[in-house]
Coordinates of C-alpha atoms in Angstrom, one line a residue:
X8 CA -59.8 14.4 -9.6
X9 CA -63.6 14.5 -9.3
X10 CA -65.0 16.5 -6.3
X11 CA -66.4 14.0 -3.5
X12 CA -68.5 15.9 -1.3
X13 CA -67.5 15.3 2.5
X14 CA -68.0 16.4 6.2
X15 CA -64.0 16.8 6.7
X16 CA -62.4 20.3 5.6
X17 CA -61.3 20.8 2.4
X18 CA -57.9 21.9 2.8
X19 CA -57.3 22.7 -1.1
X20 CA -60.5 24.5 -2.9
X21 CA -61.9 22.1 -5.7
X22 CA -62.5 24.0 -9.5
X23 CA -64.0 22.6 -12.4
X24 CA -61.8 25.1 -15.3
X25 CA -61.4 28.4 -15.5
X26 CA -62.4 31.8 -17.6
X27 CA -61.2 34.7 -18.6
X28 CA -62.1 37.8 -16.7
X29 CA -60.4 41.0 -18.2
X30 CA -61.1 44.7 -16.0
X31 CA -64.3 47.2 -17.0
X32 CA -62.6 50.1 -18.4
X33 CA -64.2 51.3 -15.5
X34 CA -61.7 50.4 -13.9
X35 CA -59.1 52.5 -15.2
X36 CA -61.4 55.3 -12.7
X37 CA -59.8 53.7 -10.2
X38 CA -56.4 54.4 -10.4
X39 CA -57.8 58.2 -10.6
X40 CA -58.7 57.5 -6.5
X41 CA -55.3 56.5 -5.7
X42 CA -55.1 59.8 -3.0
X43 CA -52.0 60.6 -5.6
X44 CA -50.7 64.1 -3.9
X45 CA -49.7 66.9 -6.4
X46 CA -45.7 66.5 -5.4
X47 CA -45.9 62.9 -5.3
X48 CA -47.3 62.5 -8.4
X49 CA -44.5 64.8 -10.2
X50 CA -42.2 62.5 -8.2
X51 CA -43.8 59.5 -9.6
X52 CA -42.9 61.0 -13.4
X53 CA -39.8 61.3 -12.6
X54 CA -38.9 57.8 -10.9
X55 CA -39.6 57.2 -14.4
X56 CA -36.7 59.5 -16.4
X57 CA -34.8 57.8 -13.8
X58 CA -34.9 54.7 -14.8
X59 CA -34.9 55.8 -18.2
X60 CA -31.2 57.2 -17.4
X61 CA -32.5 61.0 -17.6
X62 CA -29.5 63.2 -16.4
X63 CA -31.7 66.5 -16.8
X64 CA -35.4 66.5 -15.9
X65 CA -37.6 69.9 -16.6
X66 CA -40.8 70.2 -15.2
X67 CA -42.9 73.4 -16.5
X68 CA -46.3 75.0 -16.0
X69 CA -47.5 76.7 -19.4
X70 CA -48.6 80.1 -19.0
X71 CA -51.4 81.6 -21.2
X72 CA -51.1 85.4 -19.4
X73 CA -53.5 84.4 -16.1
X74 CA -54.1 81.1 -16.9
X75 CA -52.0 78.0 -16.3
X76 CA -53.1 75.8 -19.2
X77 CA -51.2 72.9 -18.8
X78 CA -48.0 70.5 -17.1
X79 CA -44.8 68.8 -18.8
X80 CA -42.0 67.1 -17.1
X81 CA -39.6 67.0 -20.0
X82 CA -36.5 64.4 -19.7
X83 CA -33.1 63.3 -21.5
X84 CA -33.7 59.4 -20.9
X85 CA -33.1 56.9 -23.2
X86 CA -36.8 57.6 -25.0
X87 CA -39.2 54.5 -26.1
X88 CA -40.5 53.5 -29.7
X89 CA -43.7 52.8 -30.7
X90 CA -44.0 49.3 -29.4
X91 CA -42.5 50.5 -25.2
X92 CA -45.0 53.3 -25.3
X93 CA -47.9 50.8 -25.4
X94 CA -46.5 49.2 -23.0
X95 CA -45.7 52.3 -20.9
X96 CA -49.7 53.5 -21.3
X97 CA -51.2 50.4 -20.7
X98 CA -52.4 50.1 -16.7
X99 CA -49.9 47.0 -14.9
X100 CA -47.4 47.5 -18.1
X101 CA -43.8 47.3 -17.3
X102 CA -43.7 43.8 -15.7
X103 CA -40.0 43.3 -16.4
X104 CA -38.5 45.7 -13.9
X105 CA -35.0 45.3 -13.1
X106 CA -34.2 45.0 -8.7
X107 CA -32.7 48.6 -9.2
X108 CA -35.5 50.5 -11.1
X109 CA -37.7 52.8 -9.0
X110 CA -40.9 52.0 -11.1
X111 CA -42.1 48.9 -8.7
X112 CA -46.5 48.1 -9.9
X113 CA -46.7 49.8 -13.6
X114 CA -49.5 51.9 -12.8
X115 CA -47.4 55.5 -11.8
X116 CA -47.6 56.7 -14.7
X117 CA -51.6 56.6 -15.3
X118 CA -52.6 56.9 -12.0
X119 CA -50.0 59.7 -10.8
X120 CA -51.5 61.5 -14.2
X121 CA -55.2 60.7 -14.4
X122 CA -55.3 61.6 -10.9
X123 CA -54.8 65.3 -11.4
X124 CA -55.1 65.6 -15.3
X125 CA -58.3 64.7 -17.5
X126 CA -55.9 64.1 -20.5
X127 CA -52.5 62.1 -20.5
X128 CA -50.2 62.8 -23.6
X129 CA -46.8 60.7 -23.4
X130 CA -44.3 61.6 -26.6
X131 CA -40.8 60.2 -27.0
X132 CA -38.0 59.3 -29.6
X133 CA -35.1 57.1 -29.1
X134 CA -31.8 57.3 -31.3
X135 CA -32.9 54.5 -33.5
X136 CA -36.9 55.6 -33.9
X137 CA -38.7 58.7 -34.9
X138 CA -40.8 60.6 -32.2
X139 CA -44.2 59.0 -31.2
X140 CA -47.0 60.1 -28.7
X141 CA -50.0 58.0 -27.0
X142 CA -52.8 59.8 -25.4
X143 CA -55.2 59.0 -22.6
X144 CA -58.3 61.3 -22.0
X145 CA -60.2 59.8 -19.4
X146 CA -63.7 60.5 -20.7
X147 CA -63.1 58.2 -23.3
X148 CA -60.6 55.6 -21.2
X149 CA -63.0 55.1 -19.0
X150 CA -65.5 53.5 -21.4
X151 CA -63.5 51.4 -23.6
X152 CA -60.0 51.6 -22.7
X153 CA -59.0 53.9 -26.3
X154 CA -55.7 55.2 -26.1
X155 CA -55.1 57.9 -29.2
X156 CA -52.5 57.6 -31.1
X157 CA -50.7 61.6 -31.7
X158 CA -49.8 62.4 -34.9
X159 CA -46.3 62.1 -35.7
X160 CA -45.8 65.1 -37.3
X161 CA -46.9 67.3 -33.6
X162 CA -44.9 64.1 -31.7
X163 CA -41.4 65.5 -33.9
X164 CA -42.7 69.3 -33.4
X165 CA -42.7 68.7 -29.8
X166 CA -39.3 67.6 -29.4
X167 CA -38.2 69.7 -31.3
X168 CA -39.7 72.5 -29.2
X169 CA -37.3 71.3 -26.6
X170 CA -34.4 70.1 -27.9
X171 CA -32.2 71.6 -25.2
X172 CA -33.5 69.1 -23.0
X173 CA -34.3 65.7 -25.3
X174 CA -31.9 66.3 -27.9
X175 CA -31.5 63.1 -29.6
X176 CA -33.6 61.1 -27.3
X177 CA -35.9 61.6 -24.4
X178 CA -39.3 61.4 -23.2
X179 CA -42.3 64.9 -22.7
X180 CA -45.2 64.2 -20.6
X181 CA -48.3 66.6 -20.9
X182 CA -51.1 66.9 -18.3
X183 CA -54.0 68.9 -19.6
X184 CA -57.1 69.8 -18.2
X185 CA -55.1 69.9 -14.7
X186 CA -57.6 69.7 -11.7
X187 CA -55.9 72.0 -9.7
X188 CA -54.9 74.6 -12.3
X189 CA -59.2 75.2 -13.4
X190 CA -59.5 75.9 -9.3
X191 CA -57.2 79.1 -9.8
X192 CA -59.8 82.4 -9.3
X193 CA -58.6 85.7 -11.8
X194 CA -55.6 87.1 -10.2
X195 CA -54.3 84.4 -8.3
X196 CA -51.8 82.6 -10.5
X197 CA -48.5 84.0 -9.2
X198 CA -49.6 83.2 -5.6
X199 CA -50.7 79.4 -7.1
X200 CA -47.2 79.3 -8.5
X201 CA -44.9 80.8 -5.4
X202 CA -46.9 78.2 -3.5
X203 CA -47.0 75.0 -5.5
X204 CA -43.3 75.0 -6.4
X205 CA -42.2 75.5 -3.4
X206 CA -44.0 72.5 -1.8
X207 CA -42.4 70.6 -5.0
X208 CA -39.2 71.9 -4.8
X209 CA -39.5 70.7 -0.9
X210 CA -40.5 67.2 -2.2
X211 CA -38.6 66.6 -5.0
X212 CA -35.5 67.8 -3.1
X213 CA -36.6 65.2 0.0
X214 CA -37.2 62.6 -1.8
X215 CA -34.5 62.4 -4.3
X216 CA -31.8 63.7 -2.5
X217 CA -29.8 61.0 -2.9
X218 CA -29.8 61.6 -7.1
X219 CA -29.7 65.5 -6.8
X220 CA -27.0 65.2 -4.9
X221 CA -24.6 63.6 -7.7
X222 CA -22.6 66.3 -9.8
X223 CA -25.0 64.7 -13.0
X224 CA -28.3 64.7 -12.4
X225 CA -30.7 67.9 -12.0
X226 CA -34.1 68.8 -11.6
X227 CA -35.4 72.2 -12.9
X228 CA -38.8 73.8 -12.2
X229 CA -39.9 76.3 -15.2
X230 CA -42.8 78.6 -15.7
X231 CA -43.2 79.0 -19.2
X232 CA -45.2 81.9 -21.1
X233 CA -46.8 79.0 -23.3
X234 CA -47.1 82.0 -26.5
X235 CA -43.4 83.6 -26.4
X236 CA -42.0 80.5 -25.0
X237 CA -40.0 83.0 -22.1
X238 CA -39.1 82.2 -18.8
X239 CA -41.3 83.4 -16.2
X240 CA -39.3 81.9 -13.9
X241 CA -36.2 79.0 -13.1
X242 CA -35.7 77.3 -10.1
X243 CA -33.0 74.3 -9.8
X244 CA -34.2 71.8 -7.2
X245 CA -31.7 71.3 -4.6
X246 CA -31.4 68.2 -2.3
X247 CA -32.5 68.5 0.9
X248 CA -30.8 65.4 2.9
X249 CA -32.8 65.1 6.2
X250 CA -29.7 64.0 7.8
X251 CA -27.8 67.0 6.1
X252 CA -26.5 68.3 9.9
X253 CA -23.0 70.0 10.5
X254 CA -22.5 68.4 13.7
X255 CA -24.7 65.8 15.2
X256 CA -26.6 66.3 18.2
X257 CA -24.8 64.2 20.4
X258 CA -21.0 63.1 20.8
X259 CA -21.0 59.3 19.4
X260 CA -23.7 59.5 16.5
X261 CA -24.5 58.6 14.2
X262 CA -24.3 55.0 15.0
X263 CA -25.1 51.7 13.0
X264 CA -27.6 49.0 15.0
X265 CA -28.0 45.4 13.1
X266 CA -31.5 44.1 13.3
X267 CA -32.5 40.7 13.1
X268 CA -35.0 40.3 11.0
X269 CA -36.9 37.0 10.3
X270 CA -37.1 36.2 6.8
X271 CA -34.2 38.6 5.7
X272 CA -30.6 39.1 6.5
X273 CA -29.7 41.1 9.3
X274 CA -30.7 44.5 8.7
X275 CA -28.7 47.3 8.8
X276 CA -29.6 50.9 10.9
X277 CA -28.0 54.0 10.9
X278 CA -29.1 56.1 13.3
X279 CA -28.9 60.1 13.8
X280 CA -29.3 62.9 16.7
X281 CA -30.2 65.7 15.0
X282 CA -28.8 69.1 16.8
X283 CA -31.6 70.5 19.2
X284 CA -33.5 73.7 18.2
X285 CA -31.9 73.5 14.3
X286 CA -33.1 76.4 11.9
X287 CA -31.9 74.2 9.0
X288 CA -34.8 73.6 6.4
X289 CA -33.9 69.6 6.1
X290 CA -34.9 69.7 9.6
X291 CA -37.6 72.3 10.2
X292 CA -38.7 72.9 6.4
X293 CA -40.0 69.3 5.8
X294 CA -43.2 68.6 7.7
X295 CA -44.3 68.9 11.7
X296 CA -41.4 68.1 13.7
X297 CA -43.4 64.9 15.3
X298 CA -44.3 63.2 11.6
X299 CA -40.6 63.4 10.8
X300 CA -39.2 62.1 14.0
X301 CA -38.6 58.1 13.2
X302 CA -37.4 55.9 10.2
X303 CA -36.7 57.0 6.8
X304 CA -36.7 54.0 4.4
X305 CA -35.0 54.1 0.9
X306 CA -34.9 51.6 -2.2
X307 CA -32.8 52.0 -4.7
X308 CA -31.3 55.4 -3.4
X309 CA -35.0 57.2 -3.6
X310 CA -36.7 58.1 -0.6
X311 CA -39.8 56.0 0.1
X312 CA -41.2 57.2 3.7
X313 CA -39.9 60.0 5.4
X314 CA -40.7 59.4 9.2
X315 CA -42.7 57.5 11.6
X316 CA -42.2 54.3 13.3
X317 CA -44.2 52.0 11.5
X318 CA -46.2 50.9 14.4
X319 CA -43.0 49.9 16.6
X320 CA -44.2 53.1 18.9
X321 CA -46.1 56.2 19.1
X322 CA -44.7 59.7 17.8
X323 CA -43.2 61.6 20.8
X324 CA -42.3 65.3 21.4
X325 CA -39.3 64.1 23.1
X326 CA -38.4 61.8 20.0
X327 CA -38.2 64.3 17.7
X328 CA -34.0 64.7 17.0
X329 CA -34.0 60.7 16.6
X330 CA -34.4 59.9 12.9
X331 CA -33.1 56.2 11.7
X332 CA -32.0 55.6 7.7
X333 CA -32.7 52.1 6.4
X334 CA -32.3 50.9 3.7
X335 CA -34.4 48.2 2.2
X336 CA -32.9 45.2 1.2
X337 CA -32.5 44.2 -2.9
X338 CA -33.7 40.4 -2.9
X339 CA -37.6 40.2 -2.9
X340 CA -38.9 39.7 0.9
X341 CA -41.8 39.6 2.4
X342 CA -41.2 42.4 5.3
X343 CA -41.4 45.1 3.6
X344 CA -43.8 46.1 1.4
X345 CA -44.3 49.2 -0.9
X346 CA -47.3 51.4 -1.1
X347 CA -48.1 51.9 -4.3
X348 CA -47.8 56.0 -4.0
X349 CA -44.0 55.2 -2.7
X350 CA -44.9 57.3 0.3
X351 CA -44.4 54.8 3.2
X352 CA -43.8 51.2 3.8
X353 CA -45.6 48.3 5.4
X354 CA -44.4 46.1 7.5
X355 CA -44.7 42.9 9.2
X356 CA -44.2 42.3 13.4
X357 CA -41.2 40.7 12.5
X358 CA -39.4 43.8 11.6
X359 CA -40.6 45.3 15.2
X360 CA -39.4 42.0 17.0
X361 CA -36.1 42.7 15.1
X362 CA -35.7 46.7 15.7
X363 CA -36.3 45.3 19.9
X364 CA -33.1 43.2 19.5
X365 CA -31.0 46.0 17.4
X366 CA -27.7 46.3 18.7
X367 CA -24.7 48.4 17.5
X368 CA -20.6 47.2 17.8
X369 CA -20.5 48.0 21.4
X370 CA -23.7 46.1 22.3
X371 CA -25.8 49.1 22.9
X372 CA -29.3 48.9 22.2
X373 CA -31.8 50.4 20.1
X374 CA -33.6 51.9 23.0
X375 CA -30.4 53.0 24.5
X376 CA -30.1 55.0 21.3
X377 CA -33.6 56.3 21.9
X378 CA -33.0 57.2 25.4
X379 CA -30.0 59.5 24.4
X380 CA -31.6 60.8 21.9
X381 CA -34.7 61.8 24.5
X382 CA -31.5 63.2 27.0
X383 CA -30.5 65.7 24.6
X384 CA -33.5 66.6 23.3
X385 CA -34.5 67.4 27.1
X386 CA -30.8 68.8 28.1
X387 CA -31.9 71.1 25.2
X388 CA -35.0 72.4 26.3
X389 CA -33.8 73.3 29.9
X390 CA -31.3 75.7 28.4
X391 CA -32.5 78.9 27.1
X392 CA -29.5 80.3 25.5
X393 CA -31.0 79.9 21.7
X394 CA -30.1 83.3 19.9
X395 CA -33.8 84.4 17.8
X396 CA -33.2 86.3 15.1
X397 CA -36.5 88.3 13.5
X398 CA -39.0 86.5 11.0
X399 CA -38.8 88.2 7.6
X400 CA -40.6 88.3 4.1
X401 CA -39.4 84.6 2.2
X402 CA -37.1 85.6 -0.4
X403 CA -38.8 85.5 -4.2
X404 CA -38.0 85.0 -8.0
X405 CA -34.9 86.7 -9.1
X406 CA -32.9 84.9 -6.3
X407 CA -30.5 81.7 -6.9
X408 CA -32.3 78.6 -5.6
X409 CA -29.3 77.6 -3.6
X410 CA -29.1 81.1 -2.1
X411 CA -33.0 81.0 -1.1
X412 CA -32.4 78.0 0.8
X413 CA -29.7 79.4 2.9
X414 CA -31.8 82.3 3.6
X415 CA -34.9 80.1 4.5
X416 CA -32.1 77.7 6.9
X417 CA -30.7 81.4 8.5
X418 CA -33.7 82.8 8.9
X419 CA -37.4 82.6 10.2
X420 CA -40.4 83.5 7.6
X421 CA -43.7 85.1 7.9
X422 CA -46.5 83.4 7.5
X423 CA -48.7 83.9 4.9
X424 CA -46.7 86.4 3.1
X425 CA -45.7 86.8 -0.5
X426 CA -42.2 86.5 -1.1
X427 CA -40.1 89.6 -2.5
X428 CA -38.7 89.5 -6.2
X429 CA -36.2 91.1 -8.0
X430 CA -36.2 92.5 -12.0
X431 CA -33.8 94.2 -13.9
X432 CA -36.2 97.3 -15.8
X433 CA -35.3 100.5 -17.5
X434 CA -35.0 103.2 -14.6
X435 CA -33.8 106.8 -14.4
X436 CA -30.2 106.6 -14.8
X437 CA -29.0 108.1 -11.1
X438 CA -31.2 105.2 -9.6
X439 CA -29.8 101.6 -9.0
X440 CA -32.9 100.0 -7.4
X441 CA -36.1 100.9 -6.7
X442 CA -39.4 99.3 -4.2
X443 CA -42.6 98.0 -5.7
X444 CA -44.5 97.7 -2.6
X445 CA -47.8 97.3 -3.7
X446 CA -46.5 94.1 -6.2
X447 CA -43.6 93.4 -3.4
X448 CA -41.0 93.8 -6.1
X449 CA -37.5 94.9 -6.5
X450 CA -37.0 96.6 -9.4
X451 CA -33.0 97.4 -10.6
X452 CA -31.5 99.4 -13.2
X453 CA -31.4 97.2 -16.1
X454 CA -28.1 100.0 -17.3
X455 CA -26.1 98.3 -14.2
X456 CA -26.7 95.1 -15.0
X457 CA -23.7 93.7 -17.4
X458 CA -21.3 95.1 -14.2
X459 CA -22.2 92.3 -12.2
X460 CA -22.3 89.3 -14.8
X461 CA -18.7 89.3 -15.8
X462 CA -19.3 89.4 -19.4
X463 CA -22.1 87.1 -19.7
X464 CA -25.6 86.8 -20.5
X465 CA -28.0 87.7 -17.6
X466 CA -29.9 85.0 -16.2
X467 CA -33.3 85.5 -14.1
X468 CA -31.2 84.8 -10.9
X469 CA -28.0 86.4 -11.5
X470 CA -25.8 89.3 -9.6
X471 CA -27.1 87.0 -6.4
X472 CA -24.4 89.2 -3.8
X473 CA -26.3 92.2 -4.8
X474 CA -29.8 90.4 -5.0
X475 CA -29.2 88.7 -1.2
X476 CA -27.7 92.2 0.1
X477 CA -30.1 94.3 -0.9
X478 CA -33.0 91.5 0.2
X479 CA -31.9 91.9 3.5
X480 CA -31.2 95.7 3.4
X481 CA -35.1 96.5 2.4
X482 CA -37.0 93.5 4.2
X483 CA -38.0 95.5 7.3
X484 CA -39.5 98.7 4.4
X485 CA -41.6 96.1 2.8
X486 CA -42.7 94.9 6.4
X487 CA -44.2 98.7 7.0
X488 CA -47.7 99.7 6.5
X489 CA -46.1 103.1 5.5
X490 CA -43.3 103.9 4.4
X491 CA -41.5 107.0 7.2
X492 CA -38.5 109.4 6.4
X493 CA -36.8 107.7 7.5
X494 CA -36.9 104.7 5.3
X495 CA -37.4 107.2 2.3
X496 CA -33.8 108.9 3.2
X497 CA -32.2 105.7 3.3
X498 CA -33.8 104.4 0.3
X499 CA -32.1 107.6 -1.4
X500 CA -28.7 107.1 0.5
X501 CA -28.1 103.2 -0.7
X502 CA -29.2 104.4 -4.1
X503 CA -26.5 107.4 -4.5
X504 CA -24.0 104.6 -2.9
X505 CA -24.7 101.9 -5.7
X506 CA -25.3 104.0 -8.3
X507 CA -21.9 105.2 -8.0
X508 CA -20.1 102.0 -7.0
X509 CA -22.0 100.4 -10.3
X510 CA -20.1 102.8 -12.5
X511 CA -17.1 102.3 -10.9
X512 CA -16.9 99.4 -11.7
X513 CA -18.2 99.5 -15.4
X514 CA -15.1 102.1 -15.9
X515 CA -12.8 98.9 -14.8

């Protein structure tokens, strides 16, 4: 119907056709501005594998002696031909996402990547197709939108390079020209590296707890001499379930509060009192107490914001033992919405109108659960009965992930300090272990080692009861500015001990 011009509002806007408007490939710069963090964008990658049905994900930094030279997160999903990796590379790609997949707005891939990488290589093979690789570099992506195609023949020499991960199918992402890695000053690459995985072995493990936590799924972290293709170092990510408590804070919890929720069905709450003052690492190791005090939202089993209360109330000291899990609902709503970084959720005031009018089976309230989470926080603080044990060095490479978390739950770190490692080298034969201050190493007798492996092949973290014993027997030496007689005498004492109890039991 033709337009009439007239005084009254128009109610629906009148057009005469339409065009076509496709994006600059400026655009595509963009996604690069996302405010992707490091971790987050890893976690991105992975979302990914997961949905592709990855069992076993590897992410390794490529070593080229001080230089970190590039990124892969390698995975055993089921893989994509030629026709799903130009969907997968093309920005808003993916529109068919089932209600359980992880991937939600087709960009993570690109703008996870492009924001920390100036080159994007994505190779795959599935059981039925031959490997293939696309590549963004965002010089060139950013005028015209070229993807390059790789050449097949590096695509299948890839895989092949790690077959004990993709086997007959599975996907290899490769960020080169990684911002952060060209910041790294001569000298400073273990320090990068100590530092960067643990904040990802802290992220991965918060956010994905809920996978890492089944018997079938794993997450390794690898640093890979990118010539000799050797293992620097190995670290298995291990959940970190930031409602992972022995025994709750208060008698009663955790409870479950239904909200009603305009717009959705009545929404479910379960709701924790952490114990006061707890050393564990899902409680302490995660993030300032105050940011982490509140709701943590999941879909589809992964972690989308961990703490805060959405704008329902302020962060409180007093608050910080009450922490909520909810989990957002399947059918499409429009409540809740995702950012696209999948590191918090926005909400509507419906959702705070519902939390007020949360109540559990016995008709308690939602601020009754917030008021006895306050009591014991406070009931906590008058008592002063809290056993402090000393801070010491973090524990390094050489040690079993699960057996440096324990050690970071039991006790307090230094700030600031590098952590101690362990090596099995060639040393005098009447010494079991010597102390590399200097490099903040422990080196052992390489002659000792097959006594404490039962047969088998040493690993980087193996013989972990004599690793973790003698980490806590030499922690205070390392701690010294000099080493006193002391120290040196005992040093010599432990060694005659071990050296002796090591061929004892070789002559078994």
């Amino acid at each position: 119907m033709p337009y009439a011009p007239s005084a009254d509002w128009q109610f629906e806007i009148p057009t005469e056709g339409s065009k076509r408007l496709p994006p600059a490939a400026r655009y595509l710069e963009s996604l690069t501005h996302q405010g992707y963090g490091f971790e987050a964008a890893i976690a991105d990658l992975i979302d990914n594998s997961i949905d592709a049905g990855a069992k076993n994900v590897v992410v390794s930094f490529l070593r080229d002696e001080d230089r970190l030279v590039s990124l892969l997160v390698i995975d055993d999903g089921c893989g994509m031909d030629d026709n799903a990796l130009d969907v997968a590379m093309t920005v808003g790609g993916r529109e068919g996402y089932s209600h359980k997949a992880l991937g939600h707005f087709g960009a993570g891939l690109k703008a996870a990547s492009l924001s920390h990488a100036g080159s994007l290589t994505v190779v795959s093979r599935t059981k039925r197709s031959p490997a293939a690789g696309r590549r963004w570099l965002i010089a060139r992506a950013q005028k015209d939108f070229t993807c390059d195609i790789v050449e097949p023949r590096y695509c299948q020499d890839l895989v092949d390079r790690y077959d004990g991960v993709i086997g007959w199918h599975g996907t290899l992402v490769r960020w080169d020209d990684v911002h952060a890695f060209e910041t790294i000053t001569k000298g400073q690459a273990d320090r990068f590296l100590n530092d960067a995985i643990e904040k990802l072995e802290t992220h991965l493990g918060l956010y994905l707890h809920r996978f890492l936590a089944q018997d079938d799924f794993h997450i390794d972290v690898v640093v890979e001499d990118v010539r000799t293709r050797e293992e620097l170092d190995h670290r298995g990510v291990e959940p970190i379930d930031p409602f992972g408590y022995r025994i709750p804070g208060r008698a009663g919890y955790p409870r479950t509060f239904k909200a009603p929720v305009e717009g959705i069905s009545a929404l479910t709450l379960t709701a924790h009192i952490w114990p006061p003052k707890s050393p564990l690492v899902s409680y302490r190791g995660i993030g300032p107490l105050a940011d982490r005090q509140g709701l943590y939202i999941y879909r589809n089993d992964r972690l989308v914001q961990a703490g805060g209360w959405n704008g329902t109330r302020s962060a409180e000291g007093h608050h910080n033992l009450a922490r909520v899990a909810l989990d957002l609902p399947s059918e499409a709503n429009d409540v809740f919405s995702l950012t696209v970084k999948k590191d918090g959720v926005n909400v509507t005031p419906s959702f705070a109108r519902g939390l007020e009018q949360a109540v559990d089976n016995e008709g308690e309230s939602f601020s009754a659960y917030l008021a006895a989470s306050e009591t014991t926080y406070r009931e906590a603080a008058r008592r002063n009965t809290e056993v402090t044990r000393k801070p010491m060095i973090p524990p390094g490479k050489g040690l079993d992930p699960k057996l440096r978390r324990v050690l970071r739950d039991e006790l307090p770190e230094l700030e600031s300090e590098d952590p101690i490692a362990f090596r099995w080298e060639v040393l005098r034969e009447d010494v079991f272990f010597e102390l590399d201050r200097e490099e903040r190493v422990v080196r052992l007798n390489k002659d000792f080692r097959h006594a404490f492996n039962g047969g088998k092949r040493g690993g980087l973290n193996d013989a972990p009861v004599v690793k973790s014993m003698l980490y806590l027997m030499v922690n205070e030496i390392f701690q010294k500015e000099r080493v006193r007689a002391v120290h040196t005498d005992n040093i010599a004492l432990w060694n005659s001990i071990l050296v002796t109890a090591a061929r004892c039991e070789l002559d078994r």
